[in-house]
Coordinates of C-alpha atoms in Angstrom, one line a residue:
G1 CA 5.1 -26.1 8.9
E2 CA 7.3 -23.1 8.9
K3 CA 5.8 -19.7 9.4
M4 CA 5.0 -17.8 6.2
D5 CA 6.5 -14.4 5.7
F6 CA 4.2 -11.4 5.9
I7 CA 6.5 -9.6 3.4
D8 CA 9.2 -11.7 1.8
L9 CA 12.2 -9.4 1.4
N10 CA 14.5 -12.4 1.1
S11 CA 13.0 -13.8 -2.1
Q12 CA 13.0 -10.3 -3.4
Y13 CA 16.7 -9.8 -2.7
N14 CA 17.5 -13.1 -4.4
R15 CA 15.8 -12.0 -7.5
I16 CA 18.0 -8.9 -7.8
K17 CA 21.0 -10.0 -5.8
T18 CA 23.7 -9.6 -8.4
A19 CA 22.6 -6.1 -9.4
V20 CA 22.1 -4.9 -5.8
D21 CA 25.5 -6.4 -4.7
E22 CA 27.3 -4.6 -7.5
R23 CA 25.5 -1.3 -6.8
I24 CA 26.5 -1.5 -3.1
Q25 CA 30.0 -2.5 -3.9
K26 CA 30.4 0.5 -6.2
V27 CA 29.4 2.8 -3.3
L28 CA 31.9 1.1 -1.0
D29 CA 34.6 1.4 -3.6
N30 CA 34.0 5.1 -4.2
S31 CA 33.4 5.8 -0.5
A32 CA 31.0 8.7 -1.1
Y33 CA 28.6 7.4 1.6
I34 CA 26.6 10.6 2.0
M35 CA 25.1 12.4 -1.0
G36 CA 27.1 10.3 -3.5
K37 CA 26.1 10.4 -7.2
E38 CA 23.6 7.6 -6.8
V39 CA 21.5 9.9 -4.6
Y40 CA 21.1 12.4 -7.5
E41 CA 20.6 9.6 -10.0
L42 CA 17.8 8.3 -7.9
E43 CA 16.1 11.7 -7.4
A44 CA 16.1 12.2 -11.2
K45 CA 14.7 8.7 -11.8
L46 CA 12.0 9.1 -9.1
A47 CA 10.8 12.5 -10.4
E48 CA 10.6 11.2 -13.9
Y49 CA 8.7 8.1 -12.7
V50 CA 6.0 10.0 -10.9
G51 CA 5.9 12.9 -13.4
R52 CA 7.0 15.8 -11.2
E53 CA 9.5 18.6 -11.6
Y54 CA 11.5 18.0 -8.4
C55 CA 12.4 15.1 -6.1
L56 CA 14.3 15.6 -2.9
S57 CA 15.4 12.3 -1.3
C58 CA 15.6 12.3 2.5
S59 CA 16.2 10.3 5.7
N60 CA 12.8 8.7 6.2
G61 CA 9.1 9.1 5.5
T62 CA 8.5 11.2 8.6
D63 CA 11.3 13.7 7.8
A64 CA 9.8 13.8 4.3
M65 CA 6.7 15.4 5.9
V66 CA 8.6 17.5 8.4
I67 CA 10.8 19.2 5.8
P68 CA 8.0 20.8 3.7
L69 CA 6.0 21.7 6.8
M70 CA 9.2 23.5 8.2
A71 CA 9.3 25.4 5.0
L72 CA 5.7 26.8 5.7
D73 CA 6.5 28.7 8.9
V74 CA 3.6 27.1 10.9
K75 CA 2.0 28.9 13.9
E76 CA 0.6 27.2 17.0
K77 CA -3.0 27.8 16.1
D78 CA -2.6 26.5 12.5
A79 CA -4.9 23.6 11.9
F80 CA -3.8 20.7 9.7
Y81 CA -6.5 18.2 8.8
V82 CA -5.2 14.6 9.0
S83 CA -6.7 11.1 8.5
S84 CA -7.3 9.5 11.9
F85 CA -7.1 5.9 10.6
T86 CA -3.4 5.9 9.8
F87 CA 0.1 5.7 11.2
F88 CA 1.2 8.1 14.0
A89 CA 3.7 10.0 11.9
S90 CA 1.1 11.7 9.7
A91 CA -0.1 13.7 12.7
E92 CA 3.1 13.7 14.7
V93 CA 4.8 15.9 12.1
V94 CA 2.1 18.6 12.6
E95 CA 3.0 18.8 16.3
L96 CA 6.8 18.7 15.5
V97 CA 6.5 21.9 13.5
G98 CA 4.2 23.5 16.1
G99 CA 0.7 23.2 14.5
T100 CA -2.4 21.5 15.7
P101 CA -3.9 18.3 14.1
V102 CA -7.6 18.0 13.4
F103 CA -8.6 14.5 12.7
I104 CA -10.8 13.4 9.8
D105 CA -12.8 10.2 9.4
S106 CA -12.4 7.6 6.7
D107 CA -14.6 6.6 3.7
E108 CA -15.3 3.1 2.4
T109 CA -11.8 2.9 0.9
Y110 CA -10.1 3.5 4.3
N111 CA -8.9 6.8 2.9
L112 CA -9.7 10.3 4.2
D113 CA -13.4 11.2 3.7
P114 CA -13.7 14.5 1.7
A115 CA -17.2 15.2 3.0
H116 CA -16.0 15.0 6.6
L117 CA -13.0 17.0 5.7
E118 CA -15.1 19.9 4.5
L119 CA -17.4 19.6 7.5
M120 CA -14.4 19.9 9.9
I121 CA -12.9 22.9 8.0
N122 CA -16.2 24.7 8.4
K123 CA -16.4 23.8 12.1
T124 CA -12.9 25.2 12.6
I125 CA -13.9 28.5 10.9
Q126 CA -17.1 28.7 12.9
E127 CA -15.3 28.1 16.3
G128 CA -12.6 30.6 15.5
E129 CA -10.0 29.0 17.8
L130 CA -7.7 27.7 15.0
T131 CA -6.8 28.8 11.5
P132 CA -7.2 26.3 8.7
R133 CA -3.8 25.9 7.2
G134 CA -3.2 22.5 5.5
I135 CA -4.4 19.0 4.7
I136 CA -2.4 15.8 5.1
A137 CA -4.2 13.2 3.1
V138 CA -2.7 9.7 3.5
D139 CA -3.0 7.0 0.8
I140 CA -3.9 4.1 3.1
F141 CA -2.8 0.5 2.2
G142 CA -1.6 1.6 -1.2
L143 CA -4.7 3.2 -2.6
V144 CA -4.3 6.8 -3.8
A145 CA -6.8 9.0 -2.0
D146 CA -9.7 10.9 -3.7
Y147 CA -7.5 13.9 -4.8
E148 CA -10.0 15.4 -7.2
A149 CA -12.3 16.1 -4.3
I150 CA -9.5 16.9 -1.8
E151 CA -7.7 19.3 -4.2
K152 CA -11.0 21.1 -4.8
I153 CA -11.4 21.6 -1.1
A154 CA -7.8 22.7 -0.6
Q155 CA -8.3 25.4 -3.3
K156 CA -11.6 26.5 -2.0
Y157 CA -10.2 27.2 1.5
D158 CA -6.7 28.1 0.3
L159 CA -5.0 25.2 2.2
F160 CA -1.6 23.7 1.7
L161 CA -2.1 20.1 0.5
L162 CA 0.5 17.4 1.5
S163 CA -0.1 14.0 0.0
D164 CA 1.4 11.4 2.3
A165 CA 2.1 8.6 -0.2
A166 CA 4.2 6.5 2.1
Q167 CA 2.1 3.4 1.3
S168 CA 1.1 4.1 -2.4
F169 CA 4.3 4.5 -4.3
G170 CA 3.8 3.0 -7.8
G171 CA 0.0 3.2 -7.6
S172 CA -2.0 5.6 -9.6
R173 CA -5.4 7.3 -10.0
Y174 CA -6.9 8.1 -13.4
G175 CA -3.5 7.5 -14.9
K176 CA -1.8 9.9 -12.6
K177 CA 0.9 8.3 -10.4
S178 CA 1.0 8.4 -6.7
C179 CA 3.2 11.4 -5.5
S180 CA 1.9 13.5 -8.4
F181 CA -0.8 15.1 -6.2
G182 CA -0.8 18.0 -3.8
D183 CA 1.5 21.0 -3.3
V184 CA 3.9 18.4 -2.0
A185 CA 3.8 14.6 -2.0
T186 CA 6.0 12.5 0.3
T187 CA 6.8 8.8 0.5
S188 CA 8.7 6.4 2.6
F189 CA 11.3 3.8 1.6
F190 CA 11.0 1.8 4.9
P191 CA 11.9 -1.8 4.0
A192 CA 8.2 -3.1 4.1
K193 CA 6.9 -0.4 1.7
P194 CA 6.1 -1.0 -2.0
L195 CA 9.5 0.5 -2.8
G196 CA 11.7 -0.1 0.1
C197 CA 15.4 0.2 0.9
Y198 CA 17.6 -1.7 3.4
G199 CA 17.2 0.9 6.2
D200 CA 15.3 4.1 6.4
G201 CA 14.7 6.5 3.6
G202 CA 12.1 8.8 2.0
A203 CA 11.4 11.3 -0.7
I204 CA 9.6 14.6 -1.3
F205 CA 8.0 15.6 -4.6
T206 CA 6.9 19.1 -5.8
D207 CA 6.6 21.2 -8.9
D208 CA 7.3 24.4 -7.0
E209 CA 10.9 25.5 -7.6
E210 CA 11.0 28.0 -4.7
L211 CA 9.7 25.5 -2.2
Y212 CA 12.1 22.9 -3.5
K213 CA 15.1 25.2 -2.9
V214 CA 13.9 26.0 0.7
M215 CA 13.4 22.2 1.3
E216 CA 16.8 21.4 -0.1
S217 CA 18.3 23.9 2.4
I218 CA 16.3 22.5 5.3
R219 CA 17.4 18.9 4.4
V220 CA 21.0 19.9 5.4
H221 CA 20.8 22.1 8.5
G222 CA 19.3 25.1 6.7
Q223 CA 22.4 25.7 4.7
G224 CA 22.8 28.7 2.3
E225 CA 25.4 29.1 -0.5
T226 CA 28.0 27.0 1.4
K227 CA 28.1 24.3 3.9
Y228 CA 28.9 26.6 6.8
D229 CA 26.5 29.4 5.8
N230 CA 23.2 28.6 7.7
V231 CA 20.4 30.8 6.6
R232 CA 17.5 29.0 8.5
I233 CA 16.9 26.2 11.0
G234 CA 16.9 22.8 9.3
I235 CA 17.5 19.2 10.1
N236 CA 19.9 16.4 9.2
G237 CA 17.7 14.8 6.7
R238 CA 19.8 13.2 4.0
L239 CA 19.4 9.8 2.4
D240 CA 22.6 7.8 2.4
T241 CA 24.2 6.6 -0.8
I242 CA 23.9 2.9 -0.1
Q243 CA 20.1 3.2 0.3
A244 CA 19.9 5.2 -3.0
A245 CA 21.9 2.4 -4.7
V246 CA 19.5 -0.3 -3.4
L247 CA 16.5 1.8 -4.5
L248 CA 17.8 2.2 -8.0
E249 CA 17.9 -1.5 -8.5
K250 CA 14.5 -2.1 -6.8
M251 CA 12.8 0.4 -9.1
N252 CA 13.5 -2.0 -12.0
I253 CA 11.2 -4.6 -10.5
L254 CA 8.6 -2.3 -8.9
D255 CA 6.0 -2.4 -11.7
A256 CA 6.4 -6.2 -12.2
E257 CA 5.9 -6.8 -8.5
R258 CA 2.8 -4.7 -8.5
E259 CA 1.3 -6.6 -11.4
T260 CA 1.8 -9.8 -9.5
K261 CA 0.2 -8.4 -6.3
L262 CA -2.8 -7.1 -8.3
N263 CA -3.4 -10.6 -9.6
I264 CA -3.2 -12.0 -6.1
A265 CA -5.6 -9.3 -4.8
K266 CA -8.1 -10.4 -7.5
I267 CA -8.0 -14.0 -6.2
Y268 CA -8.3 -12.8 -2.6
T269 CA -11.3 -10.6 -3.4
E270 CA -13.0 -13.4 -5.3
R271 CA -12.4 -16.1 -2.7
L272 CA -13.0 -14.1 0.5
K273 CA -15.9 -11.8 -0.3
E274 CA -18.5 -14.2 1.0
N275 CA -17.1 -14.2 4.5
Y276 CA -15.3 -10.8 4.9
C277 CA -15.7 -7.2 3.8
V278 CA -13.1 -7.1 1.1
P279 CA -11.4 -3.8 0.1
T280 CA -13.0 -1.4 -2.3
F281 CA -10.8 -0.5 -5.3
P282 CA -12.5 2.4 -7.2
E283 CA -12.4 2.2 -11.0
N284 CA -9.5 3.8 -12.7
C285 CA -7.4 3.4 -9.6
E286 CA -4.4 1.1 -9.4
S287 CA -3.4 0.4 -5.8
A288 CA 0.2 -0.2 -4.9
L289 CA -1.2 -2.9 -2.5
A290 CA 1.1 -2.1 0.4
Q291 CA -1.5 -4.2 2.3
Y292 CA -4.5 -6.3 1.5
T293 CA -7.0 -5.4 4.3
I294 CA -10.3 -7.1 5.1
L295 CA -12.9 -6.5 7.8
T296 CA -13.9 -9.2 10.3
K297 CA -17.4 -9.1 11.8
N298 CA -16.5 -7.4 15.1
A299 CA -13.6 -7.0 17.6
E300 CA -14.2 -10.4 19.2
H301 CA -14.4 -12.2 15.8
R302 CA -11.1 -10.4 14.8
E303 CA -9.2 -11.9 17.8
K304 CA -10.6 -15.4 17.0
V305 CA -9.5 -15.1 13.4
I306 CA -6.0 -13.8 14.3
A307 CA -5.4 -16.6 16.9
Y308 CA -6.6 -19.3 14.5
M309 CA -4.4 -18.0 11.6
E310 CA -1.4 -17.7 13.9
S311 CA -1.9 -21.4 15.0
K312 CA -1.7 -22.3 11.2
N313 CA 1.6 -20.3 10.9
I314 CA -0.1 -17.6 8.8
P315 CA 0.9 -14.1 9.8
I316 CA -1.9 -11.6 10.2
M317 CA -1.2 -7.9 10.9
T318 CA -3.5 -5.4 12.5
Y319 CA -2.7 -1.8 11.6
Y320 CA -3.9 1.2 13.6
R321 CA -5.5 -0.7 16.6
Y322 CA -6.1 2.8 18.0
P323 CA -7.2 5.5 15.5
M324 CA -5.1 8.6 15.9
H325 CA -7.8 10.6 17.7
M326 CA -7.7 8.0 20.5
Q327 CA -3.9 7.9 20.9
K328 CA -2.6 8.9 24.3
A329 CA -0.3 11.5 22.8
F330 CA -3.3 13.4 21.4
A331 CA -5.5 13.1 24.6
Y332 CA -5.2 16.8 25.2
L333 CA -7.3 17.4 22.0
N334 CA -10.3 15.8 23.9
Y335 CA -11.7 13.6 21.2
K336 CA -14.3 10.9 22.1
D337 CA -14.5 7.4 20.6
S338 CA -17.7 8.3 18.8
D339 CA -16.3 11.5 17.1
L340 CA -15.0 9.5 14.1
P341 CA -17.2 6.4 13.9
V342 CA -15.8 4.9 10.7
A343 CA -12.1 5.1 11.8
E344 CA -13.1 3.6 15.2
D345 CA -15.0 0.7 13.5
Y346 CA -12.0 0.0 11.2
S347 CA -9.6 0.0 14.1
K348 CA -11.6 -2.8 15.8
R349 CA -12.3 -5.0 12.7
A350 CA -9.5 -4.6 10.1
I351 CA -6.9 -7.3 9.5
S352 CA -4.2 -7.4 6.8
I353 CA -3.1 -10.6 5.2
P354 CA 0.1 -11.4 3.3
I355 CA 0.4 -9.9 -0.1
H356 CA 3.8 -9.8 -1.8
A357 CA 5.1 -10.8 -5.2
Y358 CA 6.7 -14.0 -3.9
L359 CA 3.6 -15.8 -2.5
T360 CA 3.2 -19.3 -4.1
E361 CA -0.1 -20.6 -5.3
Q362 CA 0.0 -23.0 -2.4
D363 CA 0.4 -20.1 0.0
I364 CA -2.6 -18.2 -1.5
N365 CA -4.8 -21.3 -1.4
L366 CA -3.9 -22.0 2.2
I367 CA -4.6 -18.4 3.3
C368 CA -8.0 -18.3 1.6
Q369 CA -9.0 -21.8 2.8
E370 CA -8.1 -21.1 6.4
L371 CA -9.6 -17.6 6.5
N372 CA -12.9 -19.1 5.1
K373 CA -12.8 -22.0 7.5
I374 CA -12.5 -19.8 10.7
A375 CA -15.1 -17.4 9.3
E376 CA -17.7 -20.1 8.9

């Protein structure tokens, strides 16, 4: 048979085709391709959706983190505590602004482990080489991290908290939406994300007016009162109007798509829990289900499962085959494999299976049936 889609953007487009085409056509007719009115309309809608004062749209999820960090005036010996089991960008941005990342292990939800975080902050203080400055907590696979614990730690040690919600947009924790946590929260609109555009895009959320104004300046080359009055160093970080137009239409189906995915996740959990370690979804948390990730028995078993599923035309993704502390780019920090055992374990055993709102019952049955067959 034909290979199944890991994420079916085509079916999604067909669902909203008329509306999306009209939105894009309007932008083409008005020819305000950069910072057109749709950009401001989107920012207002996003801020209202997550329940924050300010939203600043930007070029991508990485720049969404670079912009607030640039606003902080980071020094070389400033330590930022980052999840190790995540995408490279979350630590890359620390280096880009001149700070030093310190990697934190994961808990049973794949998210940053608050206990290990506090341990590492104390270690930094004792060693006296670096100055604790900030935390970058990442919401892995769509699940909002444990911000009650993380925010407490941030306050206790007076640290800037950035919530990297690239994977969790639409999700929530105790009724509070993803992106409503931290001094700043950021997200990505990369096409495969829970809310994705047709290119690159991102957004930054905050309740701090002063910070918002600085970030707004940084987004466009550090501009002051006018376009040619540059008061600080910035970047070219704008979201283009066509992407804003697409996102405005996609927001209309975001919650409905998530409901569908949550139902699929329930079926997966029920049918796969005998043979795999299924994800932990804490009570009162609604994941955005960017991915549905399970653990195989070991690295060898994982390769067998992947090869078998591929032979059945079912796509399997493995995210973070190397935890960040073992990436070549960070070799100078001298981490060892064993320093973050949980992240290390996940990177050897985790696989993600298709979860999107357009899977058929037949698809779901096939995925479960074949996964169980190879496991046994």
